[in-house]
Short mmCIF file of C-alpha atoms and ligand atoms in Angstrom, two decimals:
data_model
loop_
_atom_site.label_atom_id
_atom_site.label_comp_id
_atom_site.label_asym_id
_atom_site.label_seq_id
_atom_site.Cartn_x
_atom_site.Cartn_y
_atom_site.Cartn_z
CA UNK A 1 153.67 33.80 -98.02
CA UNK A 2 154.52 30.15 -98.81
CA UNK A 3 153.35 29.37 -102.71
CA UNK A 4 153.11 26.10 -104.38
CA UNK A 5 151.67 25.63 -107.95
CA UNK A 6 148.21 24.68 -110.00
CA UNK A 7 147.57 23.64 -113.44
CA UNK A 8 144.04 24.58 -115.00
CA UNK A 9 143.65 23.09 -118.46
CA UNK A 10 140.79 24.19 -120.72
CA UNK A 11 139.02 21.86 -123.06
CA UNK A 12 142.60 20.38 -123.83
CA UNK A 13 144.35 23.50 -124.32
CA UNK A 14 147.36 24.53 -123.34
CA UNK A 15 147.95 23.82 -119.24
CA UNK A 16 147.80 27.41 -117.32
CA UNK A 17 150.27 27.25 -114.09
CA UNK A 18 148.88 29.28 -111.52
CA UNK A 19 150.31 29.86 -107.84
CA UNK A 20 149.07 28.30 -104.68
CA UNK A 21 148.95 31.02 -101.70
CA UNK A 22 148.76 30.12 -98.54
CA UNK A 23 148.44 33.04 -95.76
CA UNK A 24 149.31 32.60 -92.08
CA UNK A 25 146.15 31.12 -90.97
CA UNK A 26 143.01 29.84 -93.28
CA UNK A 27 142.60 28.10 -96.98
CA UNK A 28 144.47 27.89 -99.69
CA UNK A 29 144.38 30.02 -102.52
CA UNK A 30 144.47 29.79 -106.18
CA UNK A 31 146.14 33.57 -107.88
CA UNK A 32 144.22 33.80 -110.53
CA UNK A 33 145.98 37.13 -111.34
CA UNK A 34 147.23 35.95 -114.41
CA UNK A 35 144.03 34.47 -115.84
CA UNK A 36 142.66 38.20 -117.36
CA UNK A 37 145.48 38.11 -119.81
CA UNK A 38 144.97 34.61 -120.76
CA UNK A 39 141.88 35.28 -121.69
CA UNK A 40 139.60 33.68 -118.72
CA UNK A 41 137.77 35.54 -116.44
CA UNK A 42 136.48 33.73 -112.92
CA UNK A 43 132.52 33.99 -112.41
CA UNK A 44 131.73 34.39 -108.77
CA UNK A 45 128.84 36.45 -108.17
CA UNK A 46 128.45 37.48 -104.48
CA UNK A 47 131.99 36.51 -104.37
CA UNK A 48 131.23 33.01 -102.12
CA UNK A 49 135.00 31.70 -103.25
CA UNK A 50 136.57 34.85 -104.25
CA UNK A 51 139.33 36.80 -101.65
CA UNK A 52 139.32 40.12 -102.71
CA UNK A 53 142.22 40.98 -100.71
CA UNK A 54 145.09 40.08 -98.65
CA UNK A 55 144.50 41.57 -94.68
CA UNK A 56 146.18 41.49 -91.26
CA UNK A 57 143.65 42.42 -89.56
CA UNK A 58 140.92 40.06 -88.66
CA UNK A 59 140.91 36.10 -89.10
CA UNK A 60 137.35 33.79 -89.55
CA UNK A 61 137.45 30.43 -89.59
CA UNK A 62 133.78 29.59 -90.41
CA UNK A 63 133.73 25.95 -89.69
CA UNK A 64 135.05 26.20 -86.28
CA UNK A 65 133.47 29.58 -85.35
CA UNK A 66 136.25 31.59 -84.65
CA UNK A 67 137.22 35.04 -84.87
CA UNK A 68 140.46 36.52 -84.11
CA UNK A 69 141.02 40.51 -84.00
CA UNK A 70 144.68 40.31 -84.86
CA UNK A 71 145.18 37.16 -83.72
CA UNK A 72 143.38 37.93 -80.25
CA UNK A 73 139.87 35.74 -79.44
CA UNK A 74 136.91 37.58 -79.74
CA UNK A 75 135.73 36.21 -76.50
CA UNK A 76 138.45 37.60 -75.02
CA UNK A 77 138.50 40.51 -75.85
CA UNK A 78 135.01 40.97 -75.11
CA UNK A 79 135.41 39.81 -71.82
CA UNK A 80 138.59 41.76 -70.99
CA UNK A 81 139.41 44.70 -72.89
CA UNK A 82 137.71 47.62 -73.56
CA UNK A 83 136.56 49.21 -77.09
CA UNK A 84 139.20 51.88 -77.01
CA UNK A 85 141.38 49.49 -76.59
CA UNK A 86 140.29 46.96 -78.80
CA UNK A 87 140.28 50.28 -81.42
CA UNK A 88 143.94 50.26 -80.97
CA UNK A 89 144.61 47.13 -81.47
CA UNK A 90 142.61 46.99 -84.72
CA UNK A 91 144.50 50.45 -85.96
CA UNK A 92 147.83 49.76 -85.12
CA UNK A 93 148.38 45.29 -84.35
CA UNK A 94 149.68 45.57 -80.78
CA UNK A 95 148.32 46.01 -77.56
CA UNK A 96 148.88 49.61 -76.30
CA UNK A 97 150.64 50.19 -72.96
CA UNK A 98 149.60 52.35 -70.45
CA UNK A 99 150.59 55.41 -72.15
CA UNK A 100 150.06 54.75 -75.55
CA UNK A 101 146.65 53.87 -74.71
CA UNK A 102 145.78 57.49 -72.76
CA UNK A 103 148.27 59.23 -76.05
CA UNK A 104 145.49 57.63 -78.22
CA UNK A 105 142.33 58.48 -76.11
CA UNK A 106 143.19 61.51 -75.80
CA UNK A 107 143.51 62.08 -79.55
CA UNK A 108 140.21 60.49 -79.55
CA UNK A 109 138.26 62.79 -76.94
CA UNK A 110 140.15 66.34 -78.76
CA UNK A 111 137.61 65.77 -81.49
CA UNK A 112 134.53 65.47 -79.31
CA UNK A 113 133.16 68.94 -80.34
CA UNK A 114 131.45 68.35 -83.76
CA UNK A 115 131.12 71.10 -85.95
CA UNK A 116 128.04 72.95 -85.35
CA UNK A 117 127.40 73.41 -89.25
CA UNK A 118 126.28 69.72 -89.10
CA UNK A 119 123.42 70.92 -87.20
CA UNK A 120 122.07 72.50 -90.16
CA UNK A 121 122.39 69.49 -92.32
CA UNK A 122 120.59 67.32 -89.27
CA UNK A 123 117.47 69.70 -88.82
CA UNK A 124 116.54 69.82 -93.18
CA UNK A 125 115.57 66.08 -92.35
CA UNK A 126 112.04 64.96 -91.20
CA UNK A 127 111.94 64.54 -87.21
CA UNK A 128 110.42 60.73 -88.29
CA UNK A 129 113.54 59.97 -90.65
CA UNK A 130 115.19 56.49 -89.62
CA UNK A 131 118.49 57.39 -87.97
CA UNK A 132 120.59 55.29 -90.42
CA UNK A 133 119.71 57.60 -93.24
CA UNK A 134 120.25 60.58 -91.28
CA UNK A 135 123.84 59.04 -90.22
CA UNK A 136 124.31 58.11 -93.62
CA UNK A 137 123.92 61.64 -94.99
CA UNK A 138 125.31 63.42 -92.10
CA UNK A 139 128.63 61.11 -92.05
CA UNK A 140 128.93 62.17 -96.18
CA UNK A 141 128.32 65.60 -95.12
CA UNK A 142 131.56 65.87 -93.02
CA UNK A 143 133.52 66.14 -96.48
CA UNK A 144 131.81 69.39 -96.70
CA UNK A 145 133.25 70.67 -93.52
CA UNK A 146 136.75 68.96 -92.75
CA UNK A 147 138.74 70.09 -95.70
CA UNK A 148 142.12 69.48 -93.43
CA UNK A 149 142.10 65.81 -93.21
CA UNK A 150 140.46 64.64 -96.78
CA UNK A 151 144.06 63.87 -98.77
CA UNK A 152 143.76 60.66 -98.78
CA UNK A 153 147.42 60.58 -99.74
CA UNK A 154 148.92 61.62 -97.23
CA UNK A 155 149.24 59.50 -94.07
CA UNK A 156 148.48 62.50 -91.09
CA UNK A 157 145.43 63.24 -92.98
CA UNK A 158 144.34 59.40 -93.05
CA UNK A 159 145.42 59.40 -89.23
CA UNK A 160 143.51 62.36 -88.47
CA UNK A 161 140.30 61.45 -90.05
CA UNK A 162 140.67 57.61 -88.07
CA UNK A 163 140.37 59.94 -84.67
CA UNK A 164 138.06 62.73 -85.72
CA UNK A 165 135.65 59.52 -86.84
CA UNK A 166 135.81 57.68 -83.98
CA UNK A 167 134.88 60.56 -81.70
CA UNK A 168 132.30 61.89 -84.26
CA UNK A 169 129.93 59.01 -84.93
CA UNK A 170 128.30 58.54 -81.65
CA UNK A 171 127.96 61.88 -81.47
CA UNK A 172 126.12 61.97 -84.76
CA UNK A 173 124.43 58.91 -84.08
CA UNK A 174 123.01 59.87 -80.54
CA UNK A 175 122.02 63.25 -81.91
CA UNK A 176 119.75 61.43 -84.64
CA UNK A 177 118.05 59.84 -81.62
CA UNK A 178 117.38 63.31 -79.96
CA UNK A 179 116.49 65.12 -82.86
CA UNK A 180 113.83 62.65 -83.60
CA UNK A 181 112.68 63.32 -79.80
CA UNK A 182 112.90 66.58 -80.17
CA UNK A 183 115.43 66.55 -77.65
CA UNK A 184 118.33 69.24 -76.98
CA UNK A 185 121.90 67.44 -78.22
CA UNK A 186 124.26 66.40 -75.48
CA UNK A 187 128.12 66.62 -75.98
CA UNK A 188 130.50 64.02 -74.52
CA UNK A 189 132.31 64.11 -71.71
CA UNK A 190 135.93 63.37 -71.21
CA UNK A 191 136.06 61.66 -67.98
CA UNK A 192 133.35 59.12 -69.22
CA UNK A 193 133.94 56.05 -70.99
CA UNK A 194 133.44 55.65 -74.54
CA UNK A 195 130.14 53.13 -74.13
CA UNK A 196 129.34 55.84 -70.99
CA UNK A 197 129.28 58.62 -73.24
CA UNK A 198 126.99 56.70 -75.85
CA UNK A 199 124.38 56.28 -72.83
CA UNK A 200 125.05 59.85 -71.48
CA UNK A 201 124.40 61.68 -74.96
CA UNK A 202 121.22 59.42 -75.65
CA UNK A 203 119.33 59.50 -72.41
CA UNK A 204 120.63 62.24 -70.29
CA UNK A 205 118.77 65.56 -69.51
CA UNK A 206 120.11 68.85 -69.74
CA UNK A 207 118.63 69.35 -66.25
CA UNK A 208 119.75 66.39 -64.45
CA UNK A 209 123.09 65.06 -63.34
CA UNK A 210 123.28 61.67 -65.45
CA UNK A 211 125.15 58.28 -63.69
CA UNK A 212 125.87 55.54 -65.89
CA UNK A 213 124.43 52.15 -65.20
CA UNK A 214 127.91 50.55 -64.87
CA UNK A 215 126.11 46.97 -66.35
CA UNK A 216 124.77 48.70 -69.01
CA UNK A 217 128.03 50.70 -69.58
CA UNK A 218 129.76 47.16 -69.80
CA UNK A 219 127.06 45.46 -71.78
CA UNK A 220 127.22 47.92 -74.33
CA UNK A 221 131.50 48.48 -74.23
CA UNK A 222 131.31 44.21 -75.08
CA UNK A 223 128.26 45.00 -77.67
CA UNK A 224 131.03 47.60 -79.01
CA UNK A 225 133.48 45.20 -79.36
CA UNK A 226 131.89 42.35 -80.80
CA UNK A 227 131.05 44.26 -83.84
CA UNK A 228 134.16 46.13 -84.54
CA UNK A 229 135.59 44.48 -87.45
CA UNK A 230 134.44 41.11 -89.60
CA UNK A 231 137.08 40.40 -92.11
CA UNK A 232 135.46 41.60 -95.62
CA UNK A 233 132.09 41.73 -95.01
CA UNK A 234 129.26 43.48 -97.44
CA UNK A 235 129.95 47.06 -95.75
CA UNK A 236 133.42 46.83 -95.05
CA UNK A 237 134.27 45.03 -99.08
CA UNK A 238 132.17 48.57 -99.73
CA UNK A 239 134.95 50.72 -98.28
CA UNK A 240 137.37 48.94 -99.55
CA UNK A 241 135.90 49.42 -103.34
CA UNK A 242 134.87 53.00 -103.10
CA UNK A 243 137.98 53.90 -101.74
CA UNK A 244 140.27 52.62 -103.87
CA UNK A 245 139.08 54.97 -106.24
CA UNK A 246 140.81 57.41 -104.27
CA UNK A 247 137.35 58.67 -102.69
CA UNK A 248 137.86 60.68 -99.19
CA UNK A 249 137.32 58.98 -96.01
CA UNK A 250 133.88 60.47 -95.34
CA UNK A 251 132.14 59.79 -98.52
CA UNK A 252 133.18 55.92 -98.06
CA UNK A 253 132.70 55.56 -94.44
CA UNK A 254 129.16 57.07 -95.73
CA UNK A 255 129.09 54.23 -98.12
CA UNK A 256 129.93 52.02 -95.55
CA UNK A 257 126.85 53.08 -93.56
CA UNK A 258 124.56 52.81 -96.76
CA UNK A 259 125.52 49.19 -97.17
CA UNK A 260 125.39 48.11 -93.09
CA UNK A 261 121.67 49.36 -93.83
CA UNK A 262 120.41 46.70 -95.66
CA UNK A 263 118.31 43.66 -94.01
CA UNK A 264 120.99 40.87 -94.58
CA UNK A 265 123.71 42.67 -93.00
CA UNK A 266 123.65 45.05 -90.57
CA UNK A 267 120.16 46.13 -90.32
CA UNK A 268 119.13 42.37 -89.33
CA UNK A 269 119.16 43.23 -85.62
CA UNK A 270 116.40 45.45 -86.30
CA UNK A 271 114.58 43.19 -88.27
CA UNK A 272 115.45 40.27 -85.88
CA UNK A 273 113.72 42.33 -83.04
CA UNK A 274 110.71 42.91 -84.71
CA UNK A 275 110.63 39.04 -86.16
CA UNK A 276 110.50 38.01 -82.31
CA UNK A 277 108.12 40.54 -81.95
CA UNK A 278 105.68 39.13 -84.47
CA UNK A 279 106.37 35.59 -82.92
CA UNK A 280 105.21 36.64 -80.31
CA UNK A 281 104.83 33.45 -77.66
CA UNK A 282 106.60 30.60 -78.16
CA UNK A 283 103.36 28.47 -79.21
CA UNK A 284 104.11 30.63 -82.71
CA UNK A 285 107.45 29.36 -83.37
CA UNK A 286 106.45 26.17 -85.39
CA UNK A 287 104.06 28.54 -88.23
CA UNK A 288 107.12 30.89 -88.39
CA UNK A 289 109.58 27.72 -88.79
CA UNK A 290 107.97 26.85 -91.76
CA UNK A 291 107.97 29.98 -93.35
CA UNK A 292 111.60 30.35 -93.22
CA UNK A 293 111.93 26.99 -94.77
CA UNK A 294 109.20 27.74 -97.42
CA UNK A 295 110.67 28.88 -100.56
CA UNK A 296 107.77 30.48 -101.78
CA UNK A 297 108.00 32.80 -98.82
CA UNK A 298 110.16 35.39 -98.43
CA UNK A 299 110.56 35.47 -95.28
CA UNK A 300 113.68 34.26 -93.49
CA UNK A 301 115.00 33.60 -90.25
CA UNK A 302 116.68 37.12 -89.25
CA UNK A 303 119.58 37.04 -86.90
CA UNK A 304 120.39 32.73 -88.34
CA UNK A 305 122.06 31.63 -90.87
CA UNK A 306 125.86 33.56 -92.06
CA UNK A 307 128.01 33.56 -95.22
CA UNK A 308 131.34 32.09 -93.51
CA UNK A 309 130.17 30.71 -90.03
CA UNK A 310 129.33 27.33 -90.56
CA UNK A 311 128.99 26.88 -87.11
CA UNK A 312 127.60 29.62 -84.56
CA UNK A 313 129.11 32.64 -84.94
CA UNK A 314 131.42 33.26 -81.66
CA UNK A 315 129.93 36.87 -81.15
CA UNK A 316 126.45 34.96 -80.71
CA UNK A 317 127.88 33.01 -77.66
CA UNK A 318 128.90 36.05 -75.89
CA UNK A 319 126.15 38.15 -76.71
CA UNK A 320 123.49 35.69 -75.22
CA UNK A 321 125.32 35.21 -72.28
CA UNK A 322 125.42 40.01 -72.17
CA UNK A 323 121.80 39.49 -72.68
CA UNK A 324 121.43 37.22 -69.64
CA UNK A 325 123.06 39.35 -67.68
CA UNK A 326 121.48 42.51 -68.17
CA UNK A 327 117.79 41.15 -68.45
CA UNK A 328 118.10 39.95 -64.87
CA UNK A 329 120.20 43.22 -63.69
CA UNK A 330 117.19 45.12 -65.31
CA UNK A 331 114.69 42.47 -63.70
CA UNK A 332 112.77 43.19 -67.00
CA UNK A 333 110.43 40.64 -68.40
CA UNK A 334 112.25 37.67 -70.69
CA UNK A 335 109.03 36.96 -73.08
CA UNK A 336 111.19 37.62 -75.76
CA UNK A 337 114.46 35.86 -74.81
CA UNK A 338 111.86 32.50 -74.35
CA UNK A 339 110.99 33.32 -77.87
CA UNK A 340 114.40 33.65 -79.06
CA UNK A 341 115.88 30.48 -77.06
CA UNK A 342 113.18 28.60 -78.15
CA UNK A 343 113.20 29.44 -81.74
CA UNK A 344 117.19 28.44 -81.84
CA UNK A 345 116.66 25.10 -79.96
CA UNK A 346 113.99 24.26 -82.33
CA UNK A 347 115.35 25.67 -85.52
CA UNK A 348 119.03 24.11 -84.31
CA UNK A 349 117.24 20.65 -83.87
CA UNK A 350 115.26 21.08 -87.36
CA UNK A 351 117.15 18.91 -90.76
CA UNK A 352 116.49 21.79 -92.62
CA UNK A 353 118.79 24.41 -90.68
CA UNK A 354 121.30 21.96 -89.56
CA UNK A 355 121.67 20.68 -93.72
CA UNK A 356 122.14 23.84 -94.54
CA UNK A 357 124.09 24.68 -91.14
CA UNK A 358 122.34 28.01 -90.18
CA UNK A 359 123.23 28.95 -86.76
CA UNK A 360 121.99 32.09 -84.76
CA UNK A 361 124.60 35.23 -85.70
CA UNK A 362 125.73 37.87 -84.59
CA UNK A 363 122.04 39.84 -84.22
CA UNK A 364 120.03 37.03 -82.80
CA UNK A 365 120.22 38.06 -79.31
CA UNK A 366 121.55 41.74 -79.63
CA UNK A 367 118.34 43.42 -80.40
CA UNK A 368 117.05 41.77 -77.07
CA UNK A 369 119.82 43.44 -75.25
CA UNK A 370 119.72 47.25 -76.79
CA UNK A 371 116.00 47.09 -75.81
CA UNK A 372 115.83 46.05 -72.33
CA UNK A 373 118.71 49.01 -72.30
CA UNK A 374 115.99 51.51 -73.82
CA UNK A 375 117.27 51.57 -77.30
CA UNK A 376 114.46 51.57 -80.03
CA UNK A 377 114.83 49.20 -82.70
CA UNK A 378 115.91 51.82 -85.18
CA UNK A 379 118.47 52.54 -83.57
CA UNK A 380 120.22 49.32 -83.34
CA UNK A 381 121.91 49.09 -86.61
CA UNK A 382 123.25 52.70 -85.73
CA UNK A 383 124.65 51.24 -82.79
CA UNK A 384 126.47 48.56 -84.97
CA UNK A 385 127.52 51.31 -87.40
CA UNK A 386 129.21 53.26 -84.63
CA UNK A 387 131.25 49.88 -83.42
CA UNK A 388 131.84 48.52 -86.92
CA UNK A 389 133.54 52.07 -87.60
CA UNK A 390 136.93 51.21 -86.59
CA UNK A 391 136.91 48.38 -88.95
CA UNK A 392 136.35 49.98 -91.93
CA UNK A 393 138.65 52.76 -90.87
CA UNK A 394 141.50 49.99 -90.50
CA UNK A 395 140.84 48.32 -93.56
CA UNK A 396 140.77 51.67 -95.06
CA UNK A 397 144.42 52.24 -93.90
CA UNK A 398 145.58 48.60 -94.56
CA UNK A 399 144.42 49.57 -98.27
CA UNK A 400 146.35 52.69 -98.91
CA UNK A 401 149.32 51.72 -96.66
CA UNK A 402 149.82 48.38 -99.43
CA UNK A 403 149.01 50.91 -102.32
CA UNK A 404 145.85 51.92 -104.20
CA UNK A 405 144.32 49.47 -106.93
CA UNK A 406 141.12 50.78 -108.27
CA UNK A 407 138.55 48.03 -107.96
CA UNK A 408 136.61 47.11 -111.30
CA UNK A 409 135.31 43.49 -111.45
CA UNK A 410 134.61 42.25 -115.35
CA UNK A 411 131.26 40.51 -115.89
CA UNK A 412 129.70 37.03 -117.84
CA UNK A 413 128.17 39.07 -120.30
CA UNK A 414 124.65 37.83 -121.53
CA UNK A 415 123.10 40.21 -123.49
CA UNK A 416 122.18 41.12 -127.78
CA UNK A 417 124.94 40.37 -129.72
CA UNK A 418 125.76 43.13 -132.41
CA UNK A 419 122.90 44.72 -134.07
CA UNK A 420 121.86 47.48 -135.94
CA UNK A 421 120.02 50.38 -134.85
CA UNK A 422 116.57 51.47 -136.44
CA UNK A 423 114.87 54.05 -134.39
CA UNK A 424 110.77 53.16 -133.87
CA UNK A 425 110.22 56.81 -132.71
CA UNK A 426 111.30 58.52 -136.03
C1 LIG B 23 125.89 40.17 -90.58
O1 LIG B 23 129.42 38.94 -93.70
C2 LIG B 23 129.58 39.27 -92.45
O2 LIG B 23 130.57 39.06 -91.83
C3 LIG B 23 128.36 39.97 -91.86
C4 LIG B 23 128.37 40.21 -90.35
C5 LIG B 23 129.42 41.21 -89.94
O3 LIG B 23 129.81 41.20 -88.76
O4 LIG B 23 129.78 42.07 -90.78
O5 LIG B 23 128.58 38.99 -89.68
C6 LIG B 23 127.03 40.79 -89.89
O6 LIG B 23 125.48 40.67 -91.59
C7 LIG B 23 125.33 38.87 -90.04
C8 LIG B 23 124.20 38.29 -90.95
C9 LIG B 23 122.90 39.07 -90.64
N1 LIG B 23 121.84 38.68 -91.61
C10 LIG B 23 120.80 37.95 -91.18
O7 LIG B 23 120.70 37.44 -90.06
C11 LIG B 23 119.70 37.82 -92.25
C12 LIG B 23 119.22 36.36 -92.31
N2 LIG B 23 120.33 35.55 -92.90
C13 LIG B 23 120.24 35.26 -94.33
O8 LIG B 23 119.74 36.33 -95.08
C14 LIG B 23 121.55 34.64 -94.85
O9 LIG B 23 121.89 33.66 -93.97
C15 LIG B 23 122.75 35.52 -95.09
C16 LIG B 23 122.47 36.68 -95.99
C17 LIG B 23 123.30 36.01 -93.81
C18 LIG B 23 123.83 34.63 -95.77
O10 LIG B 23 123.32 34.32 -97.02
P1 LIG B 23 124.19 33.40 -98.03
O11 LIG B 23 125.51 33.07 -97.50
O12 LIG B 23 124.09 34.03 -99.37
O13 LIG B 23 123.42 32.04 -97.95
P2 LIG B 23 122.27 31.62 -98.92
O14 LIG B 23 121.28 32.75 -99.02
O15 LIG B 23 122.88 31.10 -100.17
O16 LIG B 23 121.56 30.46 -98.09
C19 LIG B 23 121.95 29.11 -98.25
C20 LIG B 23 120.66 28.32 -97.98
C21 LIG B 23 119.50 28.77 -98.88
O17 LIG B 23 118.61 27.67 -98.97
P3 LIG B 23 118.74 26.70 -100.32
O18 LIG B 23 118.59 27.60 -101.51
O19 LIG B 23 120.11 26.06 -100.21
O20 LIG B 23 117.60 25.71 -100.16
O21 LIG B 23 120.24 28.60 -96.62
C22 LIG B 23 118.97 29.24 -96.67
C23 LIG B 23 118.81 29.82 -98.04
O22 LIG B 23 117.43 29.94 -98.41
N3 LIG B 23 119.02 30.29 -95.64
C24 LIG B 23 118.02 30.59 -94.82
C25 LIG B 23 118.52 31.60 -93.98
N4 LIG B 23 119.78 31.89 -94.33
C26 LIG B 23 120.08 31.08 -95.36
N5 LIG B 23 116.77 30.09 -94.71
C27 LIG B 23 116.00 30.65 -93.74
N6 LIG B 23 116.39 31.62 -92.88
C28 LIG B 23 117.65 32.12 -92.99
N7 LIG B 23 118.07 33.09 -92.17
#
């Protein structure tokens, strides 16, 4: 890491020399390591200029809207790997070869029997519960079963827990969807595909023999890959602070989940669905418009607008074009892709999104695509929770693999100086 120097003087103090980092790719940055014992904290609440860690694993550049899984283009990796594959990669930095690639499906696919004690945990919740909080729950409850693989100390027990995962939460996640169908739970097979198996354990019948919709089977494997891993976003700077308490793997993946929940993360796709839904036609765009530029409404654009991209968010590119594809495979009807290319020509063309240089993400056209594939809404964030798995497992391991340094951010305190007590209740 190449390092040049700062100076930060304080109201005339004494000068504070601090180092300039510069990684392999990206901006400078200031170590500010030093400052605690000099007395200064740094105040950056929601951490907008703060790197909370060094990482190999996936690059950003926000401005010019790119993302690299190490080092390789999202787009094409989308358009030419597979998720397996791309899980790989992500793990270990290097493309597997032939064998290395069936070594590590295969070490996938030995975990695909969940343990059937988890069915207990799954039928105490109510048949209407949203599947994220039964994954949530259910993916904490595997500490309660897999005692083998929860030292998080020891590197086969990390390894083990990065397979057992990866085979685990679709299984998990498509049994939330048939429990709250009241459905019988389907098991994966081994000679399907990891997006095949996805579609086979959510919509196949006991009774039936099931083919997969090859489109939908690659719509879904590039859905897969396009939200695998995002640098240190909300859920995955999650894992990385609960576990480096030393927590086991399941109780921060669950953590993980918890925070991919909420409405300006993960769980945008669902709300970005049901905003196009309330738009309705495209004669509704301009009311909604204004809302999302009104600040006395709450209500905001879902799917627009990102932290880092500056620009539109790669994944967005590639997912419109998915969406495309399938909606004419499916020959199903487009009112709500109108709606949705509409609303970004107009919002792209409007001075208030371009100032502020809010571009569609990520979930602007993926809800369109899970539902023309017969996914409910609620499901779609569980869909992103089972892709974005991988990354938090790999941060997970980059974490432990550089050494463990419990995370505990200080604070610009605000509050009563010292007082005395005098009790009003005595
Ligand atoms: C994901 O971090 C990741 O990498 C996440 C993710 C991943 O792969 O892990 O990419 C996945 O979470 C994508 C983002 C999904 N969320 C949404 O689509 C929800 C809608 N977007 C907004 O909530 C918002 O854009 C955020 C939360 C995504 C980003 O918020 P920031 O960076 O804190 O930006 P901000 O709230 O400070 O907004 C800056 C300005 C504000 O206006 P001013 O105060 O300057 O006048 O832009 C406005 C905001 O009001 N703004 C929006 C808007 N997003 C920002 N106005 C209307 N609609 C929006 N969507």
């Amino acid at each position: 890491m190449d390092k040049k120097k700062a100076t930060l003087t304080v109201d005339g103090t004494v000068p504070i020399e601090l180092d300039v980092l510069r990684g392999s790719l990206g901006q400078k940055e200031l170590d500010i390591r030093t400052l605690g014992a000099q007395g200064y904290f740094t105040f950056d609440p929601g951490f907008t200029s703060t790197a909370s860690c060094q990482s190999k694993i996936t690059y950003i550049d926000g401005d010019q809207g790119v993302l690299l899984y190490r080092g390789f283009p999202i787009d094409q990796l989308a358009l030419n790997s597979n998720y397996l594959e791309v899980c790989y990669i992500l793990l270990y930095g290097e493309t597997p070869n032939l064998d290395q690639f069936y070594k590590f499906q295969g070490s996938v696919t030995n975990h695909f029997v969940l343990h059937e004690q988890i069915h207990h945990i799954l039928r105490g919740f109510c048949r209407n519960s949203h599947p994220m909080a039964m994954l949530c729950a259910m993916t904490g409850a595997l500490a309660t079963i897999y005692h083998d693989s929860m030292d998080v100390n020891r590197k086969t027990h990390r390894d083990l827990t990065a397979k057992r995962l990866l085979a685990q939460m679709p299984i998990m996640a498509s049994m939330c969807y048939r429990y709250s169908r009241g459905k019988p739970f389907i098991y994966p097979r081994n000679d399907f595909s990891y997006a095949g198996n996805i579609l086979y354990m959510m919509f196949s019948s006991p009774s039936d023999k099931y083919v997969v919709n090859p489109i939908l089977e690659r719509a879904l494997d590039c859905i897969l890959i396009l939200h695998a891993d995002h640098e240190q976003n909300a859920s995955t700077s999650t894992i990385r602070t609960v576990g480096s308490s030393g927590a086991n793997p399941f109780s921060c993946i669950a953590a993980a989940v918890a925070s991919l929940w909420g409405p300006s993360h993960g769980g945008a796709n669902e709300a970005c669905l049901l905003m196009l839904e309330e738009i309705g036609t495209v004669e509704n765009i301009p009311l909604f418009l204004q809302r999302a530029k009104d600040k006395n409404d709450s209500f905001r654009l879902m799917g627009f607008g990102h932290r880092v991209y500056k620009n539109y968010d790669p994944r967005a590119m590639v997912m419109r074009d998915i969406c495309h594809e399938v909606l004419n495979h499916l020959e199903v009807k487009k009112d709500l892709m109108e709606v949705a290319m509409k609303l970004e020509y107009l919002a792209l063309h409007d001075s208030y999104f371009i100032e502020r240089k809010l571009y569609p993400n990520v979930d602007f056209y993926s809800g369109i695509i899970l539902q023309a594939m017969g996914i409910p809404s609620s499901m779609f964030t569980v869909i992103f929770a089972i892709a974005r798995t991988v990354g938090w497992i790999a941060h997970w391991k980059e974490m432990h693999d550089e050494g463990l340094k419990i995370a505990r951010p200080r604070q610009l305190y605000t509050g009563y100086t010292r007082r005395n007590f005098n009790s009003k209740i005595k």
